[in-house]
Short mmCIF file of C-alpha atoms in Angstrom, two decimals:
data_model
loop_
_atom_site.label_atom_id
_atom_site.label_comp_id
_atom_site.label_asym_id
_atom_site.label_seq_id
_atom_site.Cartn_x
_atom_site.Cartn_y
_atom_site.Cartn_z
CA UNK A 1 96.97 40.66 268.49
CA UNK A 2 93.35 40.47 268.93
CA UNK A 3 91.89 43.79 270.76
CA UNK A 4 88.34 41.71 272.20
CA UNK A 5 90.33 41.46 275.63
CA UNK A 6 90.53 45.20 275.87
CA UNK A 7 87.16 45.71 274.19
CA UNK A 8 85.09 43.46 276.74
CA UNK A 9 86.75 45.14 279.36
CA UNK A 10 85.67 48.27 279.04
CA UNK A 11 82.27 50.07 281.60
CA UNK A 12 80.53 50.46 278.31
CA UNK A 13 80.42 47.64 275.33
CA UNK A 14 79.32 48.90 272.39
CA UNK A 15 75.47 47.90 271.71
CA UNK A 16 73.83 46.20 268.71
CA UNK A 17 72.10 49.24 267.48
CA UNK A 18 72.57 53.00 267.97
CA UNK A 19 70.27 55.01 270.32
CA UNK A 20 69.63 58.05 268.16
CA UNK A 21 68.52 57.73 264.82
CA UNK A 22 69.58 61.32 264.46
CA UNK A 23 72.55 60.17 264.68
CA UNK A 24 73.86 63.43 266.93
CA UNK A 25 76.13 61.42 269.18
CA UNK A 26 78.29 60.28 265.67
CA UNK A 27 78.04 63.76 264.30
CA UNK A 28 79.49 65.13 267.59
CA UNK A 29 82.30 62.53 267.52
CA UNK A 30 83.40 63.53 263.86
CA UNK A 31 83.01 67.40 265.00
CA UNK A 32 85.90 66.41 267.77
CA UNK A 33 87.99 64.55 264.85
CA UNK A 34 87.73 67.18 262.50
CA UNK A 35 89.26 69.39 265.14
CA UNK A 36 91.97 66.89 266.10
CA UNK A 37 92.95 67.33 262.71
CA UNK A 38 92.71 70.86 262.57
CA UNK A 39 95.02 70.82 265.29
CA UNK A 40 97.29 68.53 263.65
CA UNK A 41 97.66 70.63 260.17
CA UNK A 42 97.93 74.09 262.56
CA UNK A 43 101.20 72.76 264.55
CA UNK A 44 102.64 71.22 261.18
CA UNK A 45 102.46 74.66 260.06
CA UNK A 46 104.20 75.59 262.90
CA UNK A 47 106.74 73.61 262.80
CA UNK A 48 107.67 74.79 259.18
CA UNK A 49 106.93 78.33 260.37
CA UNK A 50 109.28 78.09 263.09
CA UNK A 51 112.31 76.03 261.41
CA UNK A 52 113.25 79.41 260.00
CA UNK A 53 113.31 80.56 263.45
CA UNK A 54 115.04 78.82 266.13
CA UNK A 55 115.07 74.96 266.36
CA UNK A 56 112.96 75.37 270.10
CA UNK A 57 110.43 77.09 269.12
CA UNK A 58 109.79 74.07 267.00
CA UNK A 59 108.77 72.37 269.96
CA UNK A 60 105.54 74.26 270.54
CA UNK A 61 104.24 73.26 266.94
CA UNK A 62 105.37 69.03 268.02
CA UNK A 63 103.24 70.12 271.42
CA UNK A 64 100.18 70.94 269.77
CA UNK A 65 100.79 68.18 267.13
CA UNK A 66 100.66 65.26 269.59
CA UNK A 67 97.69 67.06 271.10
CA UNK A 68 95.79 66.99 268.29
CA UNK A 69 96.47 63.11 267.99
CA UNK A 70 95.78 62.71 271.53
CA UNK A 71 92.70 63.92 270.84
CA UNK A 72 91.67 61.98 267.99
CA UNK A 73 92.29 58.92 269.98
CA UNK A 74 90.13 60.69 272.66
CA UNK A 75 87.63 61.29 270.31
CA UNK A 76 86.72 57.41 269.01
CA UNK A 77 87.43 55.81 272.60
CA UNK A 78 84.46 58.80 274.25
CA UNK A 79 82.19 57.96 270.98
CA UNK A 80 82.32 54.00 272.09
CA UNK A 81 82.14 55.29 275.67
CA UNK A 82 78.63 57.75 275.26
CA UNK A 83 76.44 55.18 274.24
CA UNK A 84 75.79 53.35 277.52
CA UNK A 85 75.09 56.79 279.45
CA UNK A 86 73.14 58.26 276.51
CA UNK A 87 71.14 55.42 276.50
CA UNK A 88 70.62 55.25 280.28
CA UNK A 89 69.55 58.97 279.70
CA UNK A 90 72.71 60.52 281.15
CA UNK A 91 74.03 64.23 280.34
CA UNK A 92 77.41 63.59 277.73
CA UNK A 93 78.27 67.27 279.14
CA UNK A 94 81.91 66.97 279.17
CA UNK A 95 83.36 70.41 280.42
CA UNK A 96 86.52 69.13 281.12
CA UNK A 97 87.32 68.35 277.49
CA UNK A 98 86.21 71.71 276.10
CA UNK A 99 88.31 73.54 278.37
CA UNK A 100 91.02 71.66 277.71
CA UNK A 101 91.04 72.08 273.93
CA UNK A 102 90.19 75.82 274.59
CA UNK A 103 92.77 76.48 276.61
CA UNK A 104 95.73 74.72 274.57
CA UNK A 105 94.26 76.22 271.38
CA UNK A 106 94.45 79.81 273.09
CA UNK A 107 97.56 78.84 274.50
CA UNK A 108 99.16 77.82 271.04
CA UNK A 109 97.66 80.68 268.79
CA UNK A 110 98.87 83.24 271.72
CA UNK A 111 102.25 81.62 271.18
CA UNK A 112 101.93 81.51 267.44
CA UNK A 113 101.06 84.82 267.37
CA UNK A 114 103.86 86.03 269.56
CA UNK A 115 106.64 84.51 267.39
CA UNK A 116 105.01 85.77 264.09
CA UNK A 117 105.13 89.29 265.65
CA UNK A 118 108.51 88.86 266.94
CA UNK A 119 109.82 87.40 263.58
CA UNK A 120 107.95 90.61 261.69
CA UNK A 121 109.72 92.96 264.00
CA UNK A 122 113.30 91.71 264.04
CA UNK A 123 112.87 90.81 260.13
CA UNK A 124 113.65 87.32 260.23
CA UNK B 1 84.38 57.99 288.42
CA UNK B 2 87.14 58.73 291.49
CA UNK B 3 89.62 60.11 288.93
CA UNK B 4 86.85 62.48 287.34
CA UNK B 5 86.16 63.67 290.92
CA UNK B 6 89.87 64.16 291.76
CA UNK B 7 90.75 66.02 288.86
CA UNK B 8 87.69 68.19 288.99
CA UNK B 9 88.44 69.36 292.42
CA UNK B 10 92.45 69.93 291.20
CA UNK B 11 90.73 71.99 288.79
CA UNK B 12 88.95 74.16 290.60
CA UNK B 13 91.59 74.76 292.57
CA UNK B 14 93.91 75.61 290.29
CA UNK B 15 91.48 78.06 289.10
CA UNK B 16 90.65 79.70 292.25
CA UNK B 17 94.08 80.50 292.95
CA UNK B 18 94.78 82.16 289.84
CA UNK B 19 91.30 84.02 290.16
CA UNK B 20 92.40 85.55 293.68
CA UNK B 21 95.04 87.43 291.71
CA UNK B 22 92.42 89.01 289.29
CA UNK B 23 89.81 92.08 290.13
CA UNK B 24 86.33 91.20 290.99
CA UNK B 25 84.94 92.66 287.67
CA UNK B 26 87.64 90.90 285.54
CA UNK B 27 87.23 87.23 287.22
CA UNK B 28 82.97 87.49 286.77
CA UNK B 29 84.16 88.56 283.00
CA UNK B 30 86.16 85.84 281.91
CA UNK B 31 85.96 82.69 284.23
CA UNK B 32 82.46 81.53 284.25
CA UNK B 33 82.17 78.27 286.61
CA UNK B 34 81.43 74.68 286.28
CA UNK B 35 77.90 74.70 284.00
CA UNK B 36 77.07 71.83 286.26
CA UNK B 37 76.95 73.74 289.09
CA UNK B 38 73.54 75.23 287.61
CA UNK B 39 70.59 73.97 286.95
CA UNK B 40 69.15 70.61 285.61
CA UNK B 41 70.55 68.28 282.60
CA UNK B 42 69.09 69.45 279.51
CA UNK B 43 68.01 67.23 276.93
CA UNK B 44 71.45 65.32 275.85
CA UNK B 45 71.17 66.75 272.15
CA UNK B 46 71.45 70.37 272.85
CA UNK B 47 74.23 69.70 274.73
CA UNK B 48 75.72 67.96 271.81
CA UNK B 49 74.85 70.87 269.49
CA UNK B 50 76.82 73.36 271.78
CA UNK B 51 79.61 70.92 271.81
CA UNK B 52 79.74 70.37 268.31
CA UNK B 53 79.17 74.51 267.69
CA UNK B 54 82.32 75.19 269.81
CA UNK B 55 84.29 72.68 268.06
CA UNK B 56 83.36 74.78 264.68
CA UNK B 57 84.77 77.65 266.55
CA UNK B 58 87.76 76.13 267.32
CA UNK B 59 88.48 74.78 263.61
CA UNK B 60 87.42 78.52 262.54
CA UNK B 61 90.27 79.81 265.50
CA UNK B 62 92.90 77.00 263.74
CA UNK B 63 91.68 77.70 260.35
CA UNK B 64 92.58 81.60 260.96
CA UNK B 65 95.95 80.43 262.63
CA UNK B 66 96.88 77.94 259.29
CA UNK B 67 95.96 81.00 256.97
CA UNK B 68 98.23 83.70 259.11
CA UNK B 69 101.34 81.31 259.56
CA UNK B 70 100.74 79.91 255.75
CA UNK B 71 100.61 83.91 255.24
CA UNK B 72 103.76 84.71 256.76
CA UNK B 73 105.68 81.53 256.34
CA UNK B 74 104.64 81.00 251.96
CA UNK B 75 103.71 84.87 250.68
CA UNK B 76 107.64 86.32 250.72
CA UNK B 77 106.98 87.64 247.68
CA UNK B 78 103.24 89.18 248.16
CA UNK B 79 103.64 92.70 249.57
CA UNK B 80 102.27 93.61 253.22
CA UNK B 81 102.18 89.43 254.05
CA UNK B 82 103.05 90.05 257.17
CA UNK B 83 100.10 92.32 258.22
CA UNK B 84 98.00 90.20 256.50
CA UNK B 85 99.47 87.28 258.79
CA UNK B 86 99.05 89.01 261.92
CA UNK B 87 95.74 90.02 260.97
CA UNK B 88 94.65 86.69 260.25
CA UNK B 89 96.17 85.60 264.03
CA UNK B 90 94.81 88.14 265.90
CA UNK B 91 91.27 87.45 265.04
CA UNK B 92 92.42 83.62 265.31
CA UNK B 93 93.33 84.22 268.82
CA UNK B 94 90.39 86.11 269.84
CA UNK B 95 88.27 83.29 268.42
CA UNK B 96 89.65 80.29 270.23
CA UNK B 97 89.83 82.99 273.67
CA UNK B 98 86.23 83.17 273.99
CA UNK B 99 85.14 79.86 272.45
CA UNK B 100 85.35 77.93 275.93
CA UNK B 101 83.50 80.96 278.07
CA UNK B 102 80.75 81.11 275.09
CA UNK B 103 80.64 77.11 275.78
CA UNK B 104 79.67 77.50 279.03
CA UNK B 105 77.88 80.19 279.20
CA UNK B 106 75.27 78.79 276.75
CA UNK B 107 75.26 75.02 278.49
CA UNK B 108 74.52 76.79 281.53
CA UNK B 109 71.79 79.29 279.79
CA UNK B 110 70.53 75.40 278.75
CA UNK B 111 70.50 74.09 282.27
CA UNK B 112 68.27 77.04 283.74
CA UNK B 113 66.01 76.96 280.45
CA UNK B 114 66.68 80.35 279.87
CA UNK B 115 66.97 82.33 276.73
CA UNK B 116 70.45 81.98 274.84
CA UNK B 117 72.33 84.91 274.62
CA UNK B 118 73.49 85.75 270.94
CA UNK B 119 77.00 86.54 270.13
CA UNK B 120 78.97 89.22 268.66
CA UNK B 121 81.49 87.20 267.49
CA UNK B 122 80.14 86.13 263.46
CA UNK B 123 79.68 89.84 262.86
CA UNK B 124 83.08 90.34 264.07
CA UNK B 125 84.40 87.67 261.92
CA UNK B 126 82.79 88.59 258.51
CA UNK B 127 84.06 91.97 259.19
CA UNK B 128 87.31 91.40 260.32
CA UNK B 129 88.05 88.18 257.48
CA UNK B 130 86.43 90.99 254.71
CA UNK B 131 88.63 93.33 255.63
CA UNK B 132 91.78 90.84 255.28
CA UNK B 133 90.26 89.94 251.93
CA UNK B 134 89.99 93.92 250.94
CA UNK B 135 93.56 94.44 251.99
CA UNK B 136 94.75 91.57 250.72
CA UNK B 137 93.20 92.83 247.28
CA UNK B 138 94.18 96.02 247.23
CA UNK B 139 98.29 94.92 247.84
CA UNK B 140 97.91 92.57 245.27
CA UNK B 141 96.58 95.14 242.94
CA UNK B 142 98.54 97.74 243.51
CA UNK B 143 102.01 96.48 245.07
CA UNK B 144 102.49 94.01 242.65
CA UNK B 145 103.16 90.56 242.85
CA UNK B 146 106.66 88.65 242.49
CA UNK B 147 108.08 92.24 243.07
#
């Protein structure tokens, strides 16, 4: 299946040449897939954490897991997305995303750290 | 563009009610507003730099988590794991709690072109990851290993 349909579809084709030859915008992209997978690895370890546990509380490592590759598919479909505002000299400010990942990441160490302290305390 | 505007305002209400729950001095604390609401666009780099430094504070926050649940989940046989664990996700927590309000408050430092206010938070986490390290030394030297 060929994906150009999609592609030409989209507000924002990706252009011939990228805008900064810093290269900051592909930098910033890579900083948001290196967290996806930090995400990723953190609820895997979950998941084994919590086996030991009770089979629910598995379910808050397989949350954070699909976040993190929700994220990573996020991250490559904003990259393509930035260049047409950065080049029309638009702000890429996105506080929406950043709140998001800091509140599930809160949300899932909070919980994390709850179980561990309730495993420590009742021995398990 | 009409979905970005619907959700924002969703948002924000969301928000509001749970702030109207909250004292005055708590809510001015720990909810700082929209950045957007202040100031002009800076230039689109810093704003990428602040993104990309609160995604390394986020990867720190996971990193912390991994190393606390790898703690408690692999070390059975180290002695004192389990503090070690908790002491690992404590600090991880209070890293990825104030990552998002440290965001914002420096984008919106950037939009007024003032000065951008310095953290506590890397003193707090050399001293509190040393101090895992120490204790994680000291067990391991004098509880024993395998025991």
């Amino acid at each position: 299946m060929s994906l150009s349909p999609w592609l030409a579809g989209r507000p924002h084709s990706r252009p011939g040449q990228v805008h900064d030859t810093m290269l900051q915008h592909e930098r910033t992209a890579l900083a948001w897939e290196r967290t996806a997978f930090a995400a990723i690895v953190a609820g895997l370890l979950f998941i084994r954490f919590a086996t030991a546990l009770h089979p629910l509380l598995t379910l808050i490592g397989f949350a954070q897991v699909f976040f993190g590759g929700g994220l990573l598919i996020w991250a490559g479909y904003h990259y393509d997305e930035l260049h047409g505002p950065l080049r029309a000299g638009q702000s890429p400010v996105h506080p929406r995303a950043t709140r998001a990942v800091g509140w599930v990441t809160t949300g899932f160490i909070g919980g994390a750290t709850l179980a561990a302290t309730a495993a420590v305390i009742l021995g398990l | 563009m009409y979905l970005r505007v619907v959700d924002s305002k969703l948002m924000a209400r969301s928000t509001e009610d749970l702030q109207s729950y909250l004292p005055p001095q708590f809510r001015a604390r720990v909810f700082v507003g929209d950045p957007r609401d202040h100031g002009d666009d800076p230039d689109y780099r810093f704003t990428l730099a602040n993104e990309r430094t609160f995604l390394a504070w986020i990867r720190t926050s996971l990193a912390l988590a991994a190393g606390g649940l790898g703690a408690v989940t692999i070390l059975n046989d180290f002695p004192g794991e389990e503090v070690l664990g908790l002491g690992l996700l404590t600090l991880s927590f209070l890293t990825a709690a104030t990552s998002y309000r440290r965001w914002a408050i420096i984008e919106k430092a950037m939009r007024l072109s003032q000065p951008l206010p310095p953290s506590k938070l890397p003193l707090l986490m050399g001293i509190g990851v040393g101090l895992v390290s120490v204790v994680a030394a000291i067990l391991f030297a004098f509880g024993g290993a395998g025991g």
